[in-house]
Short mmCIF file of C-alpha atoms and ligand atoms in Angstrom, two decimals:
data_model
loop_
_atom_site.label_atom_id
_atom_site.label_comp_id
_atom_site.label_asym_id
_atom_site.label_seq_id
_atom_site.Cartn_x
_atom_site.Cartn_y
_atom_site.Cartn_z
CA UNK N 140 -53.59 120.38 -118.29
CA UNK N 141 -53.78 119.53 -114.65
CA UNK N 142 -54.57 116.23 -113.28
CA UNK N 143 -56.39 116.36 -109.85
CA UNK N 144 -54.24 114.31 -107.67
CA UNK N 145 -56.27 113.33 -104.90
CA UNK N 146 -58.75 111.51 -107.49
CA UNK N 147 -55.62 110.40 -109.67
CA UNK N 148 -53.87 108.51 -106.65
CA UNK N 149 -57.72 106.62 -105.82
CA UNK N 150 -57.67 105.06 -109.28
CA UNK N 151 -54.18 104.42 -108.85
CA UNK N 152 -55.41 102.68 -105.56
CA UNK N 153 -57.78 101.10 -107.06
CA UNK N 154 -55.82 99.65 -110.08
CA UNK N 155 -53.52 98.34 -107.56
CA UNK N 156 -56.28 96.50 -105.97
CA UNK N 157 -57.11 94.94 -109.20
CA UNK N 158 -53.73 94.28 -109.69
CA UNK N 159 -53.57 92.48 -106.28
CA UNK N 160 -56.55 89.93 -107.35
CA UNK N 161 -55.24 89.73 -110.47
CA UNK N 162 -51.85 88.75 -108.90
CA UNK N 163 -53.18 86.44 -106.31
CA UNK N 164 -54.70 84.59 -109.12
CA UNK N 165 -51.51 83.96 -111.24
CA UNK N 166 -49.44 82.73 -107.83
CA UNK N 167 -52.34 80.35 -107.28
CA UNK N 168 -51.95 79.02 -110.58
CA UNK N 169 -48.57 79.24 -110.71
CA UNK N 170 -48.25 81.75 -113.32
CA UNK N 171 -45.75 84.13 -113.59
CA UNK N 172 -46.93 87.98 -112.71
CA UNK N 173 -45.41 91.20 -113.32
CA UNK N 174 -46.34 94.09 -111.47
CA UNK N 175 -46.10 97.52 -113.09
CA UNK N 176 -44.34 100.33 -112.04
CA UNK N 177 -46.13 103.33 -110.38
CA UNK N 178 -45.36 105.40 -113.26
CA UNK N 179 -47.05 102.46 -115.49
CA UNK N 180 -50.12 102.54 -113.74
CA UNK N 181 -50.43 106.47 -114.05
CA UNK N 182 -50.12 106.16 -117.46
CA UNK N 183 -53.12 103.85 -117.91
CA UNK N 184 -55.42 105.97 -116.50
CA UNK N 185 -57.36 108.00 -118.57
CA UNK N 186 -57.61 111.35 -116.77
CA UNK N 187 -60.25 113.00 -119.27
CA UNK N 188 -62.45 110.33 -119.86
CA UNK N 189 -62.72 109.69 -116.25
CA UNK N 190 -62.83 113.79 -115.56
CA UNK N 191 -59.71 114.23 -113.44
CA UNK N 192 -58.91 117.34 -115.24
CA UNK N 193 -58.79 120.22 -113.02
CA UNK N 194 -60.78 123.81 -114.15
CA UNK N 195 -58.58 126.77 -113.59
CA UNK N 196 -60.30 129.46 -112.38
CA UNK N 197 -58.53 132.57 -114.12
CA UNK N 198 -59.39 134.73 -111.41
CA UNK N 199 -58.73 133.41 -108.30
CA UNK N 200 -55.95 131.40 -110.39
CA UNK N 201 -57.07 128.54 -108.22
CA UNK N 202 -57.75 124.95 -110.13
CA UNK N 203 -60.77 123.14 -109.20
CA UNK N 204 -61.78 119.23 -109.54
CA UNK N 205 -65.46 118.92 -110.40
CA UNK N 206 -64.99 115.40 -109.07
CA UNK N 207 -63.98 115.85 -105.15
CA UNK N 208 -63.78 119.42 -104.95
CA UNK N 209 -60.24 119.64 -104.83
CA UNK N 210 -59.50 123.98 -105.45
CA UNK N 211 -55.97 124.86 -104.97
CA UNK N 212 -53.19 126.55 -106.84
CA UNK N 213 -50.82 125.15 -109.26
CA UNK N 214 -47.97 124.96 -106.07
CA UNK N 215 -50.55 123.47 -103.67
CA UNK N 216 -51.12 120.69 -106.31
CA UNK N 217 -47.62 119.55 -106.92
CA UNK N 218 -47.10 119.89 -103.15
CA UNK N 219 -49.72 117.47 -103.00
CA UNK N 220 -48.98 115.28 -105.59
CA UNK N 221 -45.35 115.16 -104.14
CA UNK N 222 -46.50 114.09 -100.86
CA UNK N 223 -49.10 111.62 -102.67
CA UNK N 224 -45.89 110.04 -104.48
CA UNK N 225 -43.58 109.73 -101.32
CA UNK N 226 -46.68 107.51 -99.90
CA UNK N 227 -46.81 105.50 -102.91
CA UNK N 228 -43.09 105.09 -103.15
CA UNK N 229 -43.01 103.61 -99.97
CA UNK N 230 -45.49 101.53 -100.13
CA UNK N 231 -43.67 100.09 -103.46
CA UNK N 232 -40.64 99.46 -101.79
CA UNK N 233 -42.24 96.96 -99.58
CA UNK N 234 -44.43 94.98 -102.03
CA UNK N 235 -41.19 94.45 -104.16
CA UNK N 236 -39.89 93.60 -101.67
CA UNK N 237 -42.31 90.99 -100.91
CA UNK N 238 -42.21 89.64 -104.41
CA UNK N 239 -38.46 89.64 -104.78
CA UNK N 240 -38.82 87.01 -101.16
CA UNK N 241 -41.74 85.15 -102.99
CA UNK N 242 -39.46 84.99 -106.29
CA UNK N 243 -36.89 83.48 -104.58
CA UNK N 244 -38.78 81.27 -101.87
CA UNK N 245 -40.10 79.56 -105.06
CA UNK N 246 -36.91 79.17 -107.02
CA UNK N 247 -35.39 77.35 -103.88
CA UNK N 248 -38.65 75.16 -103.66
CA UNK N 249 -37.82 73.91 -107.24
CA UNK N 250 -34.28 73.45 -106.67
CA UNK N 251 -35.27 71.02 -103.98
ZN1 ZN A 166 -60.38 115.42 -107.46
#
């Protein structure tokens, strides 16, 4: 099965968004919040029920997404989702990076 992954990295996006309320919540209350991998958050996601499964057409041996539209072959689509995944990986980087800062801004607060 292939996963269209221009409509797989917008629910990704828009888990993380969740994620981000979710997270602002817990550091308002002072709770502690763990954010899940990139990998984790691809797991959650339910490609069939939400129809991210692309249709092979046998003869062109193109796959199509009946959700954007997406139609490209099986090497365009990793070549996509590759790209897709550098993005994301990037982006990662710096909001662990962010909460590694917060993690420790707090810690010293408390030592004080
Ligand atoms: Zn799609």
């Amino acid at each position: 099965m292939v996963n269209c992954p221009e409509c797989v990295s917008r629910e990704i996006e828009k888990k993380k968004k969740q994620l981000e309320a979710e997270f602002n919540a817990a550091e308002e209350e002072g709770r502690e919040f763990r954010v899940p991998a990139y990998r984790e958050l691809e797991d959650e996601i339910d490609f069939e029920g939400l129809g991210l499964i692309m249709k092979l057409d046998t003869s062109t041996k193109h796959f199509i997404c009946k959700r954007c539209g997406l139609y490209a072959t099986r090497e365009q689509i990793s070549d996509i989702r590759y790209k897709l995944s550098r993005k994301e990986a990037t982006r990662a980087d710096k909001q662990y990076d962010y909460l590694d800062w917060w993690q420790k801004s707090k810690k010293e607060k408390e030592a004080e």
